XYZ file of C-alpha atoms in Angstrom:
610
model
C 10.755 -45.031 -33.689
C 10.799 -45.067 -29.966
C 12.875 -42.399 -28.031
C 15.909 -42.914 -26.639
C 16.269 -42.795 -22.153
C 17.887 -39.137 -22.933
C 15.360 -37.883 -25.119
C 11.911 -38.090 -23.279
C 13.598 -35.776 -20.119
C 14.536 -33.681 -22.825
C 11.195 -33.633 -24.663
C 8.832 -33.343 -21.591
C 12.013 -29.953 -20.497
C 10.919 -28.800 -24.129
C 6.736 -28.913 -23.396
C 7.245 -27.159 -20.471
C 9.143 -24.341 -21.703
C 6.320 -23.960 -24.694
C 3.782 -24.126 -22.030
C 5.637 -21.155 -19.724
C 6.237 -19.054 -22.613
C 2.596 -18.912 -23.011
C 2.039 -17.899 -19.545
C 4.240 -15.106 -20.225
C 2.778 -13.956 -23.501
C -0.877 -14.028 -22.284
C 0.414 -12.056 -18.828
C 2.953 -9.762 -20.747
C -0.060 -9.018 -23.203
C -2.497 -8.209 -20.663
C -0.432 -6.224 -18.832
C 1.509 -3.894 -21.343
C -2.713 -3.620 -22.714
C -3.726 -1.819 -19.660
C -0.403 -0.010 -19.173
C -0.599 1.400 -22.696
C -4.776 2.290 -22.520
C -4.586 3.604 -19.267
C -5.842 7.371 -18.403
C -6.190 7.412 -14.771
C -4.652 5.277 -12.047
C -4.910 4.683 -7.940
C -2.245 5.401 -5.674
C -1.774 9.311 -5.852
C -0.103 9.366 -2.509
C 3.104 7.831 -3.692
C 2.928 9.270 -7.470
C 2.525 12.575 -5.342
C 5.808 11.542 -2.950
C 7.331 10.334 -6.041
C 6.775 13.882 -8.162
C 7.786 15.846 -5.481
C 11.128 13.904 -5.175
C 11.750 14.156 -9.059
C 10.838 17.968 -9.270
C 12.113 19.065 -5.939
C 14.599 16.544 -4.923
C 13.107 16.048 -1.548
C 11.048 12.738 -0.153
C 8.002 15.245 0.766
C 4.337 16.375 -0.222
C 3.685 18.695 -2.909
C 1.931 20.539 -0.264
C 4.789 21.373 1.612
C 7.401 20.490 -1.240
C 10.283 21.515 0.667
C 9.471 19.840 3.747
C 10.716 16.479 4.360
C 8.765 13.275 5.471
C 9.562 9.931 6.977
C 5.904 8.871 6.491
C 6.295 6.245 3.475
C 9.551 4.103 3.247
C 11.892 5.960 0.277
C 12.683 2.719 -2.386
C 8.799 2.793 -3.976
C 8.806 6.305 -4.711
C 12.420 6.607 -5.413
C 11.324 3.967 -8.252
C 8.313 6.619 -9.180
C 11.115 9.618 -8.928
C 13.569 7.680 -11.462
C 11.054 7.118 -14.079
C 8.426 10.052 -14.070
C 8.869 11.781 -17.208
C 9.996 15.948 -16.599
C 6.896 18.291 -15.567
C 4.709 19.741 -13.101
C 2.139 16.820 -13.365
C 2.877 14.199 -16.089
C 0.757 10.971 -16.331
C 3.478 7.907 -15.064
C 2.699 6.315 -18.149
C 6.233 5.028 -18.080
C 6.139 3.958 -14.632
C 3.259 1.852 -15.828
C 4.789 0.201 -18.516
C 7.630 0.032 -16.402
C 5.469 -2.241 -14.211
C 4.142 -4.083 -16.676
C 7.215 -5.239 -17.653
C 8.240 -6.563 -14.025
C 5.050 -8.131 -13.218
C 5.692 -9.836 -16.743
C 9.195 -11.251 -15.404
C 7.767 -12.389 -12.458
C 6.326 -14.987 -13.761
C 9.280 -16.575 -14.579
C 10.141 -15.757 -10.696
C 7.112 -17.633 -9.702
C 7.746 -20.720 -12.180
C 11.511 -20.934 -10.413
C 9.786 -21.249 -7.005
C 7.276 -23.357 -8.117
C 9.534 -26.042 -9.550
C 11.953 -25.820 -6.794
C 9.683 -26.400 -4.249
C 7.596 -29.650 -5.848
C 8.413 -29.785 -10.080
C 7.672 -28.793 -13.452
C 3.822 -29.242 -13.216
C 4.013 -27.315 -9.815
C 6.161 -24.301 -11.214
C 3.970 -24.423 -14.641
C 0.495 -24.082 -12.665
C 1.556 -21.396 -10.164
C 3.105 -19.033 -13.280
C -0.548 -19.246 -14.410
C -2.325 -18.622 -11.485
C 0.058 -15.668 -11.411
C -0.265 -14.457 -14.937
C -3.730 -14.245 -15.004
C -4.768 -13.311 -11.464
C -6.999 -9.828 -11.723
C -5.584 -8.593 -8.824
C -2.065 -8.912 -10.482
C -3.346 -7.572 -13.688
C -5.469 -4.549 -11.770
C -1.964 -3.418 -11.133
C -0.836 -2.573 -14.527
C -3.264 0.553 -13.814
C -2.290 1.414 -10.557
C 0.722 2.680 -8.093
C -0.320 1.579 -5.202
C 2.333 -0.167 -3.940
C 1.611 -3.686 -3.456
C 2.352 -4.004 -6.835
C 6.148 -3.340 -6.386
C 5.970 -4.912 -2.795
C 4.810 -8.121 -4.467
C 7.949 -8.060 -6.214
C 10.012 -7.819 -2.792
C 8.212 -10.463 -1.006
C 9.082 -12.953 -4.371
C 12.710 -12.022 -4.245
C 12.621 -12.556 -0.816
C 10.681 -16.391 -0.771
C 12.844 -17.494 -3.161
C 16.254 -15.859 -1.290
C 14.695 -18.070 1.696
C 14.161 -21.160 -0.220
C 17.638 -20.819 -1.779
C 19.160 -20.253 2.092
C 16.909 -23.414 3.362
C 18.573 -25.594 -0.186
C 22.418 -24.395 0.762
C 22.289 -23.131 4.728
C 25.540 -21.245 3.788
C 26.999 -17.968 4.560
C 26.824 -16.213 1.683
C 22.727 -17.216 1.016
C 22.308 -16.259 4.287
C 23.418 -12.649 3.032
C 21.523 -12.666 -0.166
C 18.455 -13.386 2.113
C 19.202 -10.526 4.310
C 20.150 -7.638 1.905
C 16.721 -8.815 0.228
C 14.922 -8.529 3.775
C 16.928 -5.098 4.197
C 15.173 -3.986 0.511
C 11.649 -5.408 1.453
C 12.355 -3.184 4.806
C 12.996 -0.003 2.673
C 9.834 -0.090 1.027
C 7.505 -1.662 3.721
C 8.007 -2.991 7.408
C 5.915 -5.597 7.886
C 8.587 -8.066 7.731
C 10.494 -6.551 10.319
C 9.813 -9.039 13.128
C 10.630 -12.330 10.648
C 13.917 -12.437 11.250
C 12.668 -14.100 14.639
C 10.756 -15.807 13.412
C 13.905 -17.361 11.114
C 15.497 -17.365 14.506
C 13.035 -19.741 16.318
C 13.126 -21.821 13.538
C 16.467 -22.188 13.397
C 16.592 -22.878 17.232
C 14.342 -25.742 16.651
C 16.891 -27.546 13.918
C 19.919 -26.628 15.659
C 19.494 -26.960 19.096
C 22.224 -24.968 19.939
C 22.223 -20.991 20.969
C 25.551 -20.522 19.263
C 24.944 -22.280 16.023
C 21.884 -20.102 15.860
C 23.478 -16.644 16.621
C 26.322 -17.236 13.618
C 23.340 -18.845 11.540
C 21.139 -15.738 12.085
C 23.828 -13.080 12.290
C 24.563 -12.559 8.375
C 20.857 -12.428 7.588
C 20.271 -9.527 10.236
C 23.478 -7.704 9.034
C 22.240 -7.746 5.551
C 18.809 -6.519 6.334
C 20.270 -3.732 8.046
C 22.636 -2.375 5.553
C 20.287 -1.301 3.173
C 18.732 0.767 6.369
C 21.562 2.755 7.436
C 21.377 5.725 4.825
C 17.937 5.816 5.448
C 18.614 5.885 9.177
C 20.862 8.734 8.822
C 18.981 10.953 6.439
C 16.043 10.594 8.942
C 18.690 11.334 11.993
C 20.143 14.333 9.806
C 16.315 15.771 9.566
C 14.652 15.035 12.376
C 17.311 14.534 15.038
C 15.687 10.572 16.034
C 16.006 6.854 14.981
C 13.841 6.343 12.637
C 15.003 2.964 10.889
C 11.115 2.662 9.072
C 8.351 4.519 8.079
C 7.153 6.877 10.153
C 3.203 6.664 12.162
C 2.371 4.636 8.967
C 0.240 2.009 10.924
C -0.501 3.511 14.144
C -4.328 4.761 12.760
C -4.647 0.693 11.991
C -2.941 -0.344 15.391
C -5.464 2.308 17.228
C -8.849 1.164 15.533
C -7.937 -2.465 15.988
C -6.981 -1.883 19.326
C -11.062 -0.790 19.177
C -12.331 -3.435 18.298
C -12.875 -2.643 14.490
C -12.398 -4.854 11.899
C -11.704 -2.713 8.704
C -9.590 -0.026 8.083
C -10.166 3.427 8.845
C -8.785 6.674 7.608
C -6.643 8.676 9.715
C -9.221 11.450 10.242
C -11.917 9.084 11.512
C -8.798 7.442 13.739
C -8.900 10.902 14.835
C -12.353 12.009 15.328
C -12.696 8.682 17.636
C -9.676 9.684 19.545
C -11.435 13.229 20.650
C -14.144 12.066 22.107
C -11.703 10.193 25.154
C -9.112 13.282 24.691
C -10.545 16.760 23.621
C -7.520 18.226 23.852
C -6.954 16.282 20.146
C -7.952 18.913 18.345
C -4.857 21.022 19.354
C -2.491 18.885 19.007
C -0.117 18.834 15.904
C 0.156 15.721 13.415
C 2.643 14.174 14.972
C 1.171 14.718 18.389
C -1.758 13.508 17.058
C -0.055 10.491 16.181
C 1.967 9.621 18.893
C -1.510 10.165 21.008
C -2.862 6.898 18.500
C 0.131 4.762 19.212
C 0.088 5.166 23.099
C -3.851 5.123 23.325
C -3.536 1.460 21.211
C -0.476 0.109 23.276
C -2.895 1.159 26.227
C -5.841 -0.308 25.241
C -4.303 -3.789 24.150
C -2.207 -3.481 27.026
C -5.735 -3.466 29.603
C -7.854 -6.205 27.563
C -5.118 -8.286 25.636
C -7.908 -10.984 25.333
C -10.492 -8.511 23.672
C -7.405 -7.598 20.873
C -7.425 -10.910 20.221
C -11.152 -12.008 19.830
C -10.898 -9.236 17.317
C -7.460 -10.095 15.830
C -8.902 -13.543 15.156
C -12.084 -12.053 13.947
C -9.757 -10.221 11.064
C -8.057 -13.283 10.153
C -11.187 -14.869 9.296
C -12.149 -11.919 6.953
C -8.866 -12.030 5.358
C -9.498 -16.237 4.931
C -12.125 -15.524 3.546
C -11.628 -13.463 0.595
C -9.921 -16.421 -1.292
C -10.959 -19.418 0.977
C -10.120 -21.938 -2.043
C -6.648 -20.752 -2.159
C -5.926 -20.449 1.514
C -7.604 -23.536 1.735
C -4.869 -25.686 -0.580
C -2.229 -23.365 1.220
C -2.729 -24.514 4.249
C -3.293 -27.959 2.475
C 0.671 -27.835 1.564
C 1.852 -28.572 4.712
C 0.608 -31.986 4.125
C 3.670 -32.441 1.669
C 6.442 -31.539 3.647
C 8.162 -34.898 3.797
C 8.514 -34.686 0.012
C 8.802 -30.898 -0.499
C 11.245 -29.617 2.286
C 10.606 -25.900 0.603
C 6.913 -25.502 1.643
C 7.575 -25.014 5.161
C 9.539 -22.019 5.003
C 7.047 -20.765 2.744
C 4.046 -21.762 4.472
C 6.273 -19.956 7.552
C 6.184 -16.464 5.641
C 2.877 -16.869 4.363
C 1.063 -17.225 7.396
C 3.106 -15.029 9.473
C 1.929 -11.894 6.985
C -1.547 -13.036 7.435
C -0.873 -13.268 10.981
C 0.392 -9.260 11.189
C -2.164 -7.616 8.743
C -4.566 -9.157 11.202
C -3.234 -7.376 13.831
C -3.841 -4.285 12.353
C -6.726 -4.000 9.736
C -8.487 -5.616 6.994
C -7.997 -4.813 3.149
C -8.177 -7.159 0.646
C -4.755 -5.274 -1.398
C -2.528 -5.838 1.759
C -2.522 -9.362 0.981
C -2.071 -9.206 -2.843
C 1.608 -9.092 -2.970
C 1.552 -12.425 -1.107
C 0.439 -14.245 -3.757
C 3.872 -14.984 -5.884
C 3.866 -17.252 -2.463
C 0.417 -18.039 -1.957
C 0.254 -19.604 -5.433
C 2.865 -21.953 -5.311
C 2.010 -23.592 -2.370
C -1.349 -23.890 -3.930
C 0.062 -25.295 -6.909
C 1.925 -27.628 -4.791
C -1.241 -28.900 -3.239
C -3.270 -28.833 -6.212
C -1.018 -30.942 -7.835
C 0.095 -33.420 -5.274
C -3.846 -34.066 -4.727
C -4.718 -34.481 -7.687
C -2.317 -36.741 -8.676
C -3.053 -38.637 -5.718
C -6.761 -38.916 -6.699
C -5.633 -40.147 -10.049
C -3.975 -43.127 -8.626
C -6.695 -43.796 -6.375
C -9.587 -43.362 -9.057
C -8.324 -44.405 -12.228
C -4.273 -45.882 -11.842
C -3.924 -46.522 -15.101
C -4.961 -43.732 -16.717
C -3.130 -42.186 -18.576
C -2.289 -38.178 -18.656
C -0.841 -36.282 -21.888
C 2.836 -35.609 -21.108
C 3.370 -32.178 -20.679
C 1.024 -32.387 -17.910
C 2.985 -35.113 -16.298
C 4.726 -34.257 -12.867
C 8.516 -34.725 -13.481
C 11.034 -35.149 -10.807
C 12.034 -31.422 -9.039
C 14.716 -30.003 -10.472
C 18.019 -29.388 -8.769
C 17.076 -26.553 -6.868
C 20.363 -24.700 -5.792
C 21.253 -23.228 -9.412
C 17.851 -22.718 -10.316
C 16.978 -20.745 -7.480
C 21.014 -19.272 -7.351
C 20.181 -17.592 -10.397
C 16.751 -15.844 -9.508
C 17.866 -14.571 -6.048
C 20.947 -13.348 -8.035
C 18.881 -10.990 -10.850
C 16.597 -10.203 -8.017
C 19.288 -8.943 -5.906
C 20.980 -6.827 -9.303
C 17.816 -5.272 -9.886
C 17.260 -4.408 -6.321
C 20.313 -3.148 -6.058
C 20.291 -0.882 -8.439
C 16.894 0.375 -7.535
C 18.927 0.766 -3.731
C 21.607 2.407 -5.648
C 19.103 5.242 -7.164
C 17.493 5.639 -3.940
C 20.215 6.274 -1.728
C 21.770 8.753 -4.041
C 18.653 10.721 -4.338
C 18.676 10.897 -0.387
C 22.248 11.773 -0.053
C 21.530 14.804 -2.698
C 18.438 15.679 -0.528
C 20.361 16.066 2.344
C 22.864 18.180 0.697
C 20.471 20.157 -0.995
C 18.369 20.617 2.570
C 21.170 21.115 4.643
C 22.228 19.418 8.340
C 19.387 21.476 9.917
C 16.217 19.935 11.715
C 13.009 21.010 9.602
C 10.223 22.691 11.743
C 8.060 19.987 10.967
C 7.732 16.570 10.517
C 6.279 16.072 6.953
C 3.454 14.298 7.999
C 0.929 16.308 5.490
C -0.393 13.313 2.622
C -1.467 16.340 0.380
C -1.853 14.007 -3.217
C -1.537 15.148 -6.399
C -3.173 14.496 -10.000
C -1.954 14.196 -13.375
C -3.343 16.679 -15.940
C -5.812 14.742 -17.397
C -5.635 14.206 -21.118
C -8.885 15.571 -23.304
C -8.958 12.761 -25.596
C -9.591 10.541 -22.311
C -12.252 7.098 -22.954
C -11.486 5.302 -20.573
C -13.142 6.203 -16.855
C -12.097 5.305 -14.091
C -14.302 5.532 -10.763
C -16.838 7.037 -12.699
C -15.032 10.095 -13.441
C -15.427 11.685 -17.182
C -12.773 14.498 -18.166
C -14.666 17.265 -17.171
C -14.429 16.244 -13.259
C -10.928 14.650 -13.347
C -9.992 18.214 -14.837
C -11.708 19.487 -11.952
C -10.193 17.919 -9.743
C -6.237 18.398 -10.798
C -7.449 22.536 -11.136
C -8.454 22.133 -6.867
C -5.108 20.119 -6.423
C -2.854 22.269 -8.464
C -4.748 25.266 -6.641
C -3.711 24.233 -3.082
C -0.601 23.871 -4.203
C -0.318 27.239 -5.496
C -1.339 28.791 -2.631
C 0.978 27.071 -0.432
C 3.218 28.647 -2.525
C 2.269 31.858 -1.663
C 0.305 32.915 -5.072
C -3.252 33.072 -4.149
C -4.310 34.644 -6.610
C -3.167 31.820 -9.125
C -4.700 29.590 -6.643
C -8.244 31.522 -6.426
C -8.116 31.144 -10.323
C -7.353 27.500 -9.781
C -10.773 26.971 -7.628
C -12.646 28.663 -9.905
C -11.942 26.830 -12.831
C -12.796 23.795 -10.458
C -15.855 24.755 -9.343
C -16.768 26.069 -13.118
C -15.549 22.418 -14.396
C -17.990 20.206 -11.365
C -20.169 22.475 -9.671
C -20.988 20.156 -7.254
C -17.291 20.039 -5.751
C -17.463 21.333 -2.683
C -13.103 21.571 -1.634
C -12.584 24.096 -4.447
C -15.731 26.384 -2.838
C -13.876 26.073 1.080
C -10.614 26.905 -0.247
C -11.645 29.827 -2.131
C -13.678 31.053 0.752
C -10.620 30.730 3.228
C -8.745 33.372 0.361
C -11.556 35.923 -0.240
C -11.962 35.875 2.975
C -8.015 36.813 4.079
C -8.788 39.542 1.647
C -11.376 41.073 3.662
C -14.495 39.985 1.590
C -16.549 38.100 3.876
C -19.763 38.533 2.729
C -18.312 36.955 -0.705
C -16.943 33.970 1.740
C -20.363 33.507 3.431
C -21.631 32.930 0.118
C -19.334 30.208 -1.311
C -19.903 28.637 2.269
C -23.554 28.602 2.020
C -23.259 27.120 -1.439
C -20.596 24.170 0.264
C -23.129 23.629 3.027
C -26.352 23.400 0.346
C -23.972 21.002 -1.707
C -22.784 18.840 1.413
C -26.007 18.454 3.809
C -27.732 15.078 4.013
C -31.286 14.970 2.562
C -32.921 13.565 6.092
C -31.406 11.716 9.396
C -32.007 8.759 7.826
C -29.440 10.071 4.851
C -27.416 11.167 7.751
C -26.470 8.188 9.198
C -26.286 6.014 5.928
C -23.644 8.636 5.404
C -21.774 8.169 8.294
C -21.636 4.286 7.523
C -18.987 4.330 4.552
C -16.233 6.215 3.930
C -17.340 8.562 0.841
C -20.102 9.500 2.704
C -18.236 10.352 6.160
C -15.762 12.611 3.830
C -18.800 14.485 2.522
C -20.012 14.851 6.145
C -16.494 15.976 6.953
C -17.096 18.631 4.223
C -20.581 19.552 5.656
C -18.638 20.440 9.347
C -16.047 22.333 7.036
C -18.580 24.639 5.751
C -20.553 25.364 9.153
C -17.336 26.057 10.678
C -16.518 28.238 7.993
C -19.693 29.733 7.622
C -19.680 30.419 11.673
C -16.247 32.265 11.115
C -17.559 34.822 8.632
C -20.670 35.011 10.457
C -18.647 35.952 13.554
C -16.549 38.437 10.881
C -20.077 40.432 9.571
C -20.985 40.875 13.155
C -23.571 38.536 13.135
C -22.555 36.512 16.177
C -25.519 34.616 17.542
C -25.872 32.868 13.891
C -22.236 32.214 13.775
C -22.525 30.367 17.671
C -25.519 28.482 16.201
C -23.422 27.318 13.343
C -20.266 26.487 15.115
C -23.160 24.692 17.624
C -24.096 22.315 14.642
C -20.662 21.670 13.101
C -19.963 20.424 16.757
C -22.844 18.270 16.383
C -21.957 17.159 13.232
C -18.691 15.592 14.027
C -20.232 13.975 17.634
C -23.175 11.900 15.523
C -20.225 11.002 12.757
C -18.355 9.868 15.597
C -21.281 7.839 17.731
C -21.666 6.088 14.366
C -18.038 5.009 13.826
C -18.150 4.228 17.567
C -20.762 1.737 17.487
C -19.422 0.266 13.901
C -17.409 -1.832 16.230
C -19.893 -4.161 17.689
C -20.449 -5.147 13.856
């Protein structure tokens, strides 16, 4: 018997929902499987900011634990603090989970979009994309923090599609508290709000219209600002409304010409050579010296920053071409889909800014809640198309037919409302933790600036089978003994510490930190002829085979840190030279750590004509 007119809407609402619930049990499974098997992780800078801030109740480096820092944005490792189980150095096994769980709900975030923006079909191929992306899935292993960003940058497409369906008031402040949030764990959407602004010019017409359009959206961004604002004020008497010298090693060596991104210390080491006086200058001088240098230098040859802004863009196109490809594709379906222009609008202008500044594949992974639905969108609308054309009566099975879009304004009402709960709350956490920080710390300016990125390591667990980066027990173990040692002698217990390196250099005996730092103690302890010794055995451990090995070296970033290491120990070794009274070896030394650092640096230099 035929189906009544009700049924079929009802029946094709039914295939879809079968179909989305087993996007989210093949993501959820993958996910909560590499949460649960996982014994190692990336991101130790924020598990490190986020330890510190459970143990210590201070935003700061285990380094320096009492020292606070403005470096990262507090909401991501306020998220770490909250659910890092009690110790000196637990595995965020929890955390992980924790993630897994999110990324898992996030489908159903992307589906919402999806359908919104062009229907069922549209909503049902993006949640897939989604759910089994490996980049997505990477991140059940890792705390990096696109993972979380990704999250922000959802809640924050579909808080813009929801303000572009109703143009009211009150979206217009659920789209700025969300851009406030995104803001308190990242700033690169801090200039989109004029973008929003120029857009809504354009419609308009009218200054006026535009100021009372645009005013609720910048209010709400800034709220959930202002206590970080005034904890930063409190500590380091200045307006800092963002993170702190975050991207100004990225700003300088694209202001260079360079294409990928560098570490801070190369940033550095290029710097010298045009300023020696570098080398004196504190972290934050340091710094500040990037920024102005950059500004400078795009400043004289604004057409040179671009050749190599637009050389950037390129790389990142090229990474996913396909996708970008039907992304760009989408705008061919405006008429029909009003959503993808906004969309497109904060798609492109994050590819736009990463350009500006540096090329890494990860910066661009928590775009792709976005990324995939205008893909979807395009996949979809051509291939439909090309069925008509090709074969227009042909049949398709019906839960892959393309159903009208839903209404949009409850669907979308209802995910910018759980994302703004959940953010909320996570705000909530946050800026009590940095209200009891700055009781705890006191209305005193620290004497520094807490720009040290010290990381820290879980202890590894001995029934480990999993490896990650190549690393069995024995060296991860090594490496948490020469990170728990530092620590310790920050602290002021060297001996501890010295015990620490030991068991480091016992557990990998080709590490060559654990050897440096115990050298720097014996040595304060008057044995220099012991601290010679573990400085001849860093310098056997560190130097290149050959020239040739030399400058391979200097070409990727493991190998620079091991040259790095190799100037360590001649500097060190020239120091206790110059301490046993053997002073013409220790000048030769010092002679050929100099010369060290000037080859590294002639090879980073000329890495930007690549």
């Amino acid at each position: 018997m035929p189906e009544g007119p009700g049924k079929e809407p009802a029946a094709r609402q039914g295939r879809v929902m079968i179909l989305l619930a087993l996007a989210l049990a093949a993501g959820g499974f993958i996910r909560f499987r590499n949460a649960a098997s996982a014994d190692s992780f990336h991101g130790q800078n924020y598990y490190s900011l986020g330890l510190n801030l459970s143990n210590e109740g201070i935003l700061g480096y285990p380094a320096n634990p009492r020292l606070p820092t403005a470096y990262r944005a507090p909401l991501y490792p306020s998220f770490l603090a909250a659910l890092l189980p009690q110790g000196p150095s637990p595995f965020p096994r929890s955390v992980l989970l924790a993630q897994a769980g999110l990324g898992t709900l996030a489908i159903l975030g992307v589906f919402a979009l999806g359908g919104a923006v062009g229907g069922p079909l549209t909503g049902l191929l993006a949640a897939w994309l989604y759910s089994l992306d490996p980049g997505q899935i990477l991140h059940a292993r890792s705390l990096d923090i696109e993972h979380f960003y990704g999250l922000l940058l959802l809640a924050v497409a579909l808080g813009l599609a929801w303000w572009r369906v109703k143009g009211d008031r009150r979206s217009a402040w659920c789209l700025g508290l969300l851009l406030g949030f995104s803001l308190l764990c990242r700033s690169p959407l801090v200039f989109f709000p004029a973008l929003l602004a120029a857009g809504l010019a354009l419609r308009l017409r009218s200054a006026s219209g535009t100021v009372l359009g645009l005013a609720p959206i910048a209010l709400g961004a800034l709220i959930p600002l202002l206590p970080w604002m005034g904890r930063n004020a409190v500590h380091f008497r200045q307006f800092i409304p963002l993170e702190r010298h975050a991207g100004v090693c990225n700003l300088y060596t694209a202001s260079q010409g360079m294409i990928e991104t560098w570490l801070p210390s190369e940033a550095f080491t290029l710097l010298q050579l045009e300023n020696r006086t570098v080398a004196a200058m504190s972290m934050e001088e340091k710094n500040k010296a990037l920024r102005d240098t950059a500004l400078g230098g795009i400043l004289a040859a604004p057409a040179s920053y671009l050749r190599s802004t637009a050389r950037r863009l390129l790389r990142y196109l090229g990474f996913h071409p396909l996708l970008w490809a039907l992304v760009l594709a989408s705008a061919a379906f405006r008429r029909s889909a009003p959503l993808v222009m906004p969309l497109l609008a904060l798609s492109l202008y994050l590819l736009v800014i990463h350009s500006c500044l540096g090329v890494e594949e990860r910066y661009l992974a928590p775009l792709l809640p976005v990324t995939s639905v205008l893909a979807s969108l395009a996949a979809v609308r051509l291939g439909l198309a090309l069925r008509e054309r090709l074969a227009p009566g042909l049949s398709i099975p019906a839960p892959l037919e393309e159903g009208p879009a839903p209404d949009s304004d409850p669907v979308l009402g209802r995910a910018v409302a759980a994302c703004l709960v959940f953010f909320c709350v996570c705000g909530a956490v946050c800026f009590a933790q940095l209200a009891a920080e700055v009781r705890q710390t006191g209305w005193r300016t620290p004497t520094g600036t807490g720009m040290n990125v010290e990381v820290v390591f879980p202890m590894p667990s001995p029934d480990s089978t999993v490896f990650i980066w190549d690393m069995n027990p024995s060296q991860k173990a090594a490496v948490f003994h020469n990170d728990r040692g530092v620590q310790r002698y920050l602290q002021g217990d060297p001996e501890a510490a010295a015990a620490d390196f030991r068991q480091a250099s016992r557990l990998l005996p080709p590490y060559i930190e654990p050897r440096l730092s115990l050298a720097a103690i014996v040595s304060s302890q008057g044995r220099h002829a012991e601290a010679l010794r573990l400085c001849e055995e860093a310098l056997r451990l560190a130097k290149p085979a050959s020239e040739e090995t030399f400058l391979k070296m200097a070409g990727y970033d493991y190998g620079r840190n091991r040259l790095a290491l190799y100037a360590a120990a001649q500097d060190c070794s020239a120091a206790e030279l110059d301490r046993l009274g053997r002073r013409k070896e220790g000048r030769r030394m010092s002679a050929g750590a100099t010369n060290t650092r000037v080859k590294v640096a002639g090879v980073l230099r000329r890495a930007r004509q690549d």
